[in-house]
PDB file of C-alpha atoms in Angstrom:
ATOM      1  CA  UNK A1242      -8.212 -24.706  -4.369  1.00  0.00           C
ATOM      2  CA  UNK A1243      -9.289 -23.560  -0.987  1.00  0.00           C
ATOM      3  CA  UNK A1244     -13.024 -24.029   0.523  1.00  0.00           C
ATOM      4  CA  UNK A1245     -14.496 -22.670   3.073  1.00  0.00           C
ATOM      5  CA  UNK A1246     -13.938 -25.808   5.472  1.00  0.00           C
ATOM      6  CA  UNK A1247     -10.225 -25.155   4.636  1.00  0.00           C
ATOM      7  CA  UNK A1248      -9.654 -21.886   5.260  1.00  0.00           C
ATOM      8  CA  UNK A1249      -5.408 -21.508   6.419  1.00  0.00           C
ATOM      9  CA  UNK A1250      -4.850 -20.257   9.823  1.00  0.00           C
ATOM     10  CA  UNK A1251      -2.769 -16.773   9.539  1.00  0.00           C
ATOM     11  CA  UNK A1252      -1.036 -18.055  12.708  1.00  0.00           C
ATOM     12  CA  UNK A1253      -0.112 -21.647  10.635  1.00  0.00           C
ATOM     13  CA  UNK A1254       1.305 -19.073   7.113  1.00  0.00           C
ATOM     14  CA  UNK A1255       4.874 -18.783   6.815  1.00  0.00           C
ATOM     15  CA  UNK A1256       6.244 -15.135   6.652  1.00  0.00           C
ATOM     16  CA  UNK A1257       7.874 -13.853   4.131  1.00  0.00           C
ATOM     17  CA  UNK A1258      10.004 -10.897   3.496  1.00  0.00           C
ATOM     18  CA  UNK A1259       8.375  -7.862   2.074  1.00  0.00           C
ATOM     19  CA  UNK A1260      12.167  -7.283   0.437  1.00  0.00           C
ATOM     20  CA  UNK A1261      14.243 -10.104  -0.704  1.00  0.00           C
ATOM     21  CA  UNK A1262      17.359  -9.943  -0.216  1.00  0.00           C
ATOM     22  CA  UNK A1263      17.931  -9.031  -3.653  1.00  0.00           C
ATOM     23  CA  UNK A1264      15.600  -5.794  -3.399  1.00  0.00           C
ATOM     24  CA  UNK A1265      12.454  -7.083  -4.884  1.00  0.00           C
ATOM     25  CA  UNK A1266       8.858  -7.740  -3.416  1.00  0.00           C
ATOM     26  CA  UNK A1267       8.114 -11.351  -3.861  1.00  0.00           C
ATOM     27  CA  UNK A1268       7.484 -11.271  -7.684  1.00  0.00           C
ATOM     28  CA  UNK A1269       5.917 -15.028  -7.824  1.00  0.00           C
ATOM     29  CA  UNK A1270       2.768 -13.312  -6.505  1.00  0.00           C
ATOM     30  CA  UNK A1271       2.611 -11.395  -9.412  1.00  0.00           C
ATOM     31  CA  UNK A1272      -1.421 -12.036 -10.960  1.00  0.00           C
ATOM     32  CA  UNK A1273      -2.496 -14.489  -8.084  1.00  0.00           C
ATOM     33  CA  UNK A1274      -5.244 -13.624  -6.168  1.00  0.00           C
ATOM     34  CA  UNK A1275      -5.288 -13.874  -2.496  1.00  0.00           C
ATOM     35  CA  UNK A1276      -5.187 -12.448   0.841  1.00  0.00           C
ATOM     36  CA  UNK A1277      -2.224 -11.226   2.731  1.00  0.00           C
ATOM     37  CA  UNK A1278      -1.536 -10.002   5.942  1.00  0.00           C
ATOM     38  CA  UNK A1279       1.594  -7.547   5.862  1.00  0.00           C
ATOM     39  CA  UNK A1280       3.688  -7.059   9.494  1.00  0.00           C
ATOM     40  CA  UNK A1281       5.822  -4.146  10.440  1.00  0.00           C
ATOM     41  CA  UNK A1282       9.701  -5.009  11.424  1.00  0.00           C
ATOM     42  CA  UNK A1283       8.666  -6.537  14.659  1.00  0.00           C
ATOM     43  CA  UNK A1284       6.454  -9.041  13.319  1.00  0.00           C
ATOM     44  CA  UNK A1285       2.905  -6.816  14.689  1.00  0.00           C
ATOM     45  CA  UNK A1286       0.552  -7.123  12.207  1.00  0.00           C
ATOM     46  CA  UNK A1287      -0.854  -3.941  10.359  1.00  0.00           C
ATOM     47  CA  UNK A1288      -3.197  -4.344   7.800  1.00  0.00           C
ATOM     48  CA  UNK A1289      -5.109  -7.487   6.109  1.00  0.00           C
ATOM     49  CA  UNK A1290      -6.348  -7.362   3.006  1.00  0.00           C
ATOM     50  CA  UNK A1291      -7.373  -9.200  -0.607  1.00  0.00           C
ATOM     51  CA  UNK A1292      -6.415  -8.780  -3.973  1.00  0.00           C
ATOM     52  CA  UNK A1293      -6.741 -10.150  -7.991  1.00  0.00           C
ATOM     53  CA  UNK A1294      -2.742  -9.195  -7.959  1.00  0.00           C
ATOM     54  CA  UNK A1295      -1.386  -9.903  -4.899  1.00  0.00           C
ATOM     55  CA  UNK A1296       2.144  -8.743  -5.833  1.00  0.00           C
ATOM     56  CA  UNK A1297       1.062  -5.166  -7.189  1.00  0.00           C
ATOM     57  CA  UNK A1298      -1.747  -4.697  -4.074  1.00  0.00           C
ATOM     58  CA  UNK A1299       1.907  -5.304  -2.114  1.00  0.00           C
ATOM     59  CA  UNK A1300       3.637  -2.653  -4.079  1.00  0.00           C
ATOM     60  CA  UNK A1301       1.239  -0.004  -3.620  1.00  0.00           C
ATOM     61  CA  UNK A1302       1.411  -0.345   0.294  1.00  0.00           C
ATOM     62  CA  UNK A1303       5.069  -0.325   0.200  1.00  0.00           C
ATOM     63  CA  UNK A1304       5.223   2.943  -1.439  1.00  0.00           C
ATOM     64  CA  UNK A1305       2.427   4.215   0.588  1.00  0.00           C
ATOM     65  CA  UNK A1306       2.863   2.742   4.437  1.00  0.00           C
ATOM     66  CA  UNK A1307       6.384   1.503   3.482  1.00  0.00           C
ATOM     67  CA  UNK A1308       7.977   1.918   7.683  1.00  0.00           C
ATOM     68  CA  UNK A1309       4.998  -1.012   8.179  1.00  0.00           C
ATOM     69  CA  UNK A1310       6.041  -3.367   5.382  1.00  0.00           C
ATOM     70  CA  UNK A1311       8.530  -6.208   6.083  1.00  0.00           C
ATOM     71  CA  UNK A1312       6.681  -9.227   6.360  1.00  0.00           C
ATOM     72  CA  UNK A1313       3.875 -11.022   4.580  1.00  0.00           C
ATOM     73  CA  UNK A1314       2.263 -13.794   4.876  1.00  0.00           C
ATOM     74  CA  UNK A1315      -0.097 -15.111   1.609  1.00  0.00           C
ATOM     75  CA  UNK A1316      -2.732 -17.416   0.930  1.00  0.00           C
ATOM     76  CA  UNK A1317      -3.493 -17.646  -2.838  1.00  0.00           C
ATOM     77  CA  UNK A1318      -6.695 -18.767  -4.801  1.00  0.00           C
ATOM     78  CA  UNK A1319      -7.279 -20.013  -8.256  1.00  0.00           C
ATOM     79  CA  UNK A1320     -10.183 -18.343  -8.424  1.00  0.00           C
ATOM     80  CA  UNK A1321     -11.693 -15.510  -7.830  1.00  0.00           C
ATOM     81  CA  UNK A1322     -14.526 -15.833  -5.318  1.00  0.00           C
ATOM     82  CA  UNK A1323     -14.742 -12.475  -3.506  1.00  0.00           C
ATOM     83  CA  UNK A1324     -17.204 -14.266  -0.573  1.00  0.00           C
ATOM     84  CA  UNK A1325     -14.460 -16.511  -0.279  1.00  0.00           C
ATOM     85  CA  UNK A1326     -11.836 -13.873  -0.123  1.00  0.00           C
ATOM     86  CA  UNK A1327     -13.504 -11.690   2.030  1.00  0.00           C
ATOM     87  CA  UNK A1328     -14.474 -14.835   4.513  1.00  0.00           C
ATOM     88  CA  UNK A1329     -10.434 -15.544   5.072  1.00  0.00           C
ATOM     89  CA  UNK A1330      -9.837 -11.968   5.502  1.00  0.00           C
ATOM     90  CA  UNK A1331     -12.761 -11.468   8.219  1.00  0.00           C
ATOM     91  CA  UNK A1332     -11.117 -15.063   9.831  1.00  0.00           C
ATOM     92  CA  UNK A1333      -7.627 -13.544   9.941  1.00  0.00           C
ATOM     93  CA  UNK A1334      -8.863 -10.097  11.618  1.00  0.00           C
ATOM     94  CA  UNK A1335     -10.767 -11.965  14.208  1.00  0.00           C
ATOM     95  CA  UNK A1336      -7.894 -14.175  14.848  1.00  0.00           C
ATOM     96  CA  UNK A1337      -5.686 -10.849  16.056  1.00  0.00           C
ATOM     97  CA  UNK A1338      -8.036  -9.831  18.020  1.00  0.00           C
ATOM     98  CA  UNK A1339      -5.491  -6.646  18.624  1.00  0.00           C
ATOM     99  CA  UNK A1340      -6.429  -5.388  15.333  1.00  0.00           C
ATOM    100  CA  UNK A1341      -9.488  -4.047  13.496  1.00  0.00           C
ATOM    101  CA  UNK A1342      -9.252  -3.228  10.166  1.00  0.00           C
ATOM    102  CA  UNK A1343     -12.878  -1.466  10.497  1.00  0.00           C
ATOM    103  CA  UNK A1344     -10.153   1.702  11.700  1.00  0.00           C
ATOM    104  CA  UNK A1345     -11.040   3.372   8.463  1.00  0.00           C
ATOM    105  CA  UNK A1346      -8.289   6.084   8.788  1.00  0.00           C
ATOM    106  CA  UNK A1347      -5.400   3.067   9.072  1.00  0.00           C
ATOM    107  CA  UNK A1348      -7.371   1.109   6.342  1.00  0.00           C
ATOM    108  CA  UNK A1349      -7.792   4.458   3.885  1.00  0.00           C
ATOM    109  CA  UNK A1350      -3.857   5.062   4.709  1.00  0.00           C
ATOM    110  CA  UNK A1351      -3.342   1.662   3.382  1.00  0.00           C
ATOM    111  CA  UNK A1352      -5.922   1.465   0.503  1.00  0.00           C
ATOM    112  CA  UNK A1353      -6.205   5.581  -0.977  1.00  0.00           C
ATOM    113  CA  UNK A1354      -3.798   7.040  -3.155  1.00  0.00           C
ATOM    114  CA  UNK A1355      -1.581   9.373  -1.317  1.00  0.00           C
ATOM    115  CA  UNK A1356      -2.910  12.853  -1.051  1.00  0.00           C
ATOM    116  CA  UNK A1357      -0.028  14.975  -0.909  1.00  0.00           C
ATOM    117  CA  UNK A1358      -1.565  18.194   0.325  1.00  0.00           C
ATOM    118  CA  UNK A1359      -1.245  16.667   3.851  1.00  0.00           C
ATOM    119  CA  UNK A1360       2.757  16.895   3.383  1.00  0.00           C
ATOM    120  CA  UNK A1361       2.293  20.774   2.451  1.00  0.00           C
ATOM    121  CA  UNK A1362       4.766  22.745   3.966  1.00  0.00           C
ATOM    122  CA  UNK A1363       3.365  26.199   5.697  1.00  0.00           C
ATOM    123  CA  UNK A1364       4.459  28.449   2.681  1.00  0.00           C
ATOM    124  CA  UNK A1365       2.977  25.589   0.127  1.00  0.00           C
ATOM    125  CA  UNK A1366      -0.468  26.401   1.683  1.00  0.00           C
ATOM    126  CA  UNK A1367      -0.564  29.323   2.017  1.00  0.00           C
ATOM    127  CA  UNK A1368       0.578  29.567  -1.562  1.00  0.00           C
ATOM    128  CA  UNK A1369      -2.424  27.262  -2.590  1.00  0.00           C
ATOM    129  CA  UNK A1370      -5.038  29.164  -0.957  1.00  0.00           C
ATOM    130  CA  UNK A1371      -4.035  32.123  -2.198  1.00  0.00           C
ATOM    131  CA  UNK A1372      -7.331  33.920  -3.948  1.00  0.00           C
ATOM    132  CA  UNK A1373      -4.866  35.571  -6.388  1.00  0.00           C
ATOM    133  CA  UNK A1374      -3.504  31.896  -7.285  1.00  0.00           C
ATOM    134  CA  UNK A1375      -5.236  30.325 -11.065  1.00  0.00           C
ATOM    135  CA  UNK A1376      -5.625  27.396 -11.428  1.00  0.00           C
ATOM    136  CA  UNK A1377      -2.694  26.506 -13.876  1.00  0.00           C
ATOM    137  CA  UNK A1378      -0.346  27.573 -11.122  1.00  0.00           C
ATOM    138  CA  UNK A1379      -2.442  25.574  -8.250  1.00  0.00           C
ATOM    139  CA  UNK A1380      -1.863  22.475 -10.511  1.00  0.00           C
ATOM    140  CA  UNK A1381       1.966  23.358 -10.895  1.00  0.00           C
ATOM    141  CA  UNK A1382       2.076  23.795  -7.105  1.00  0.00           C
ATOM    142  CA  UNK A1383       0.185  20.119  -6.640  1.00  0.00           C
ATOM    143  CA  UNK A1384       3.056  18.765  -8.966  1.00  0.00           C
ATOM    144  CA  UNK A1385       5.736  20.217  -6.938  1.00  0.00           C
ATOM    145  CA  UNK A1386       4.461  18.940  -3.631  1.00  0.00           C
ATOM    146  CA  UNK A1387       4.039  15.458  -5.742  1.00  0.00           C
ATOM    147  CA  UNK A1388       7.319  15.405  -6.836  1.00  0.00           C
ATOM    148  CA  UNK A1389       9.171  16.314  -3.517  1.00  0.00           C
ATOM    149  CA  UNK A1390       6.784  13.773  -1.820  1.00  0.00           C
ATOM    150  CA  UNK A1391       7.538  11.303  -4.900  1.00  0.00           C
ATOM    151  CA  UNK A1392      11.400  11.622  -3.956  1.00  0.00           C
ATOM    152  CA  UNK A1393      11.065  11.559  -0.723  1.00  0.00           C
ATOM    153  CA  UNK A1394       9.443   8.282  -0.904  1.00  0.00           C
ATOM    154  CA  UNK A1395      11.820   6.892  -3.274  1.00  0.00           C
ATOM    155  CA  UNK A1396      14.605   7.750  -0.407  1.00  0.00           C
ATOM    156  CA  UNK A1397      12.618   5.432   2.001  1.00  0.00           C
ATOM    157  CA  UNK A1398      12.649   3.122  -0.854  1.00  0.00           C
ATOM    158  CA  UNK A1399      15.997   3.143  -1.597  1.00  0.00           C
ATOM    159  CA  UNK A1400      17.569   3.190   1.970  1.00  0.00           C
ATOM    160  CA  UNK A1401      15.228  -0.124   2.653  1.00  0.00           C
ATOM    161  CA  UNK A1402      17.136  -1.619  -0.550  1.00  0.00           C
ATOM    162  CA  UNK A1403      13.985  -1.792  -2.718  1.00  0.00           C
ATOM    163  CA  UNK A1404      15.478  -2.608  -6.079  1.00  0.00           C
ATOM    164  CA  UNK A1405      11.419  -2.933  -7.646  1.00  0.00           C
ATOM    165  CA  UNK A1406      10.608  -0.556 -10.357  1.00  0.00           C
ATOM    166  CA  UNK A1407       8.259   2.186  -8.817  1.00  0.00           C
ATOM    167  CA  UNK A1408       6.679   4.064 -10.925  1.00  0.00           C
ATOM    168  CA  UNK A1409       4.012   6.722 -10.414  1.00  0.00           C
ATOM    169  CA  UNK A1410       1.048   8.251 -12.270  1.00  0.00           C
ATOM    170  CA  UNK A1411       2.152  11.647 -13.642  1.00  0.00           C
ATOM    171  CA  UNK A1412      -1.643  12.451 -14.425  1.00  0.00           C
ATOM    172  CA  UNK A1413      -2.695  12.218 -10.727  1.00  0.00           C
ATOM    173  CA  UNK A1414       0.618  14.339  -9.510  1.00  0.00           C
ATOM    174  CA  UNK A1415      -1.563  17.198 -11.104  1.00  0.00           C
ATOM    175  CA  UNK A1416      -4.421  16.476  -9.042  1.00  0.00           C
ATOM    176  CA  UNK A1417      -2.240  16.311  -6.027  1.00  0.00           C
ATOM    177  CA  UNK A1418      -2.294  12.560  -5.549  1.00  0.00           C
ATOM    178  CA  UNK A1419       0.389   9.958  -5.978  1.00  0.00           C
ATOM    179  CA  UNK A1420      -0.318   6.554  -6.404  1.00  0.00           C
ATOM    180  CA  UNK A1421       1.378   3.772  -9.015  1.00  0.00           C
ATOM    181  CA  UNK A1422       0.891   3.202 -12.618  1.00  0.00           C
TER     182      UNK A1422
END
């Protein structure tokens, strides 16, 4: 159990690979809550953060930032105290000084579903705002754009060696967002 006189250095955490070298995220996170830092390839860090599940908070920014996730490091707590979690993340940000994770577009990027209507191509837009265009066939559009997005992601996934079941919402495709189920 960790108190607030004991709170783990970031710079004193071990890292550990985002992807085994099996293809999995590190599954003995899986219900522990925590706070993790995640790096990109070159060890920078990109985004701290705290969670009740650790491993499925790590899933979610795989699929959504996944060219910034290859390391981790993890400090888990029995139980869940969100002063204390949010007092270890707060230590960790200061600690880099070099990042802020007050950037709210970085931290939204991280956190937020994925809106897919940023990945429209020129025709897909113009096809959306289309006056003439009901709303059935907007939602079909949405699902299209989710889908291509959805496989393009999965590509990422795959070339990375990510052998983790991902799985997304088909409810929120409709609504033009992707996130996990």
């Amino acid at each position: 159990m960790t108190s607030r006189s004991d709170i783990p250095t970031l710079a004193n955490l071990e890292y550990i690979p985002y992807i085994d070298e099996s293809g999995e995220l590190p599954e003995n996170f899986d219900r522990k809550i925590g706070v993790y830092a995640i790096f990109d390839q070159d060890k920078t860090i990109q985004f701290v953060g705290y969670s009740r599940n650790v491993y499925l908070s790590c899933k979610q920014h795989l699929v959504r930032v996944p060219e910034k996730c290859y390391w981790l490091k993890i400090h888990t707590i029995e139980s869940p105290k969100r002063s204390l979690l949010e007092e270890i993340e707060k230590e960790w940000v200061s600690e880099n000084s070099s990042f802020s994770i007050e950037n709210s577009e970085n931290k939204e990027k991280w956190t937020n579903p994925i809106d897919v209507k940023q990945f429209m191509t020129l025709e897909e837009q113009n096809n959306y705002q289309d006056s003439r265009l009901d709303e059935l066939a907007k939602t079909k559009l949405l699902k299209n754009v989710a889908r291509r997005v959805e496989a393009e992601i999965l590509s990422i996934l795959e070339l990375r060696g990510v052998k983790t079941q991902v799985r997304f919402n088909p409810k929120l495709k409709e609504t033009g967002l992707l996130d996990l189920k």
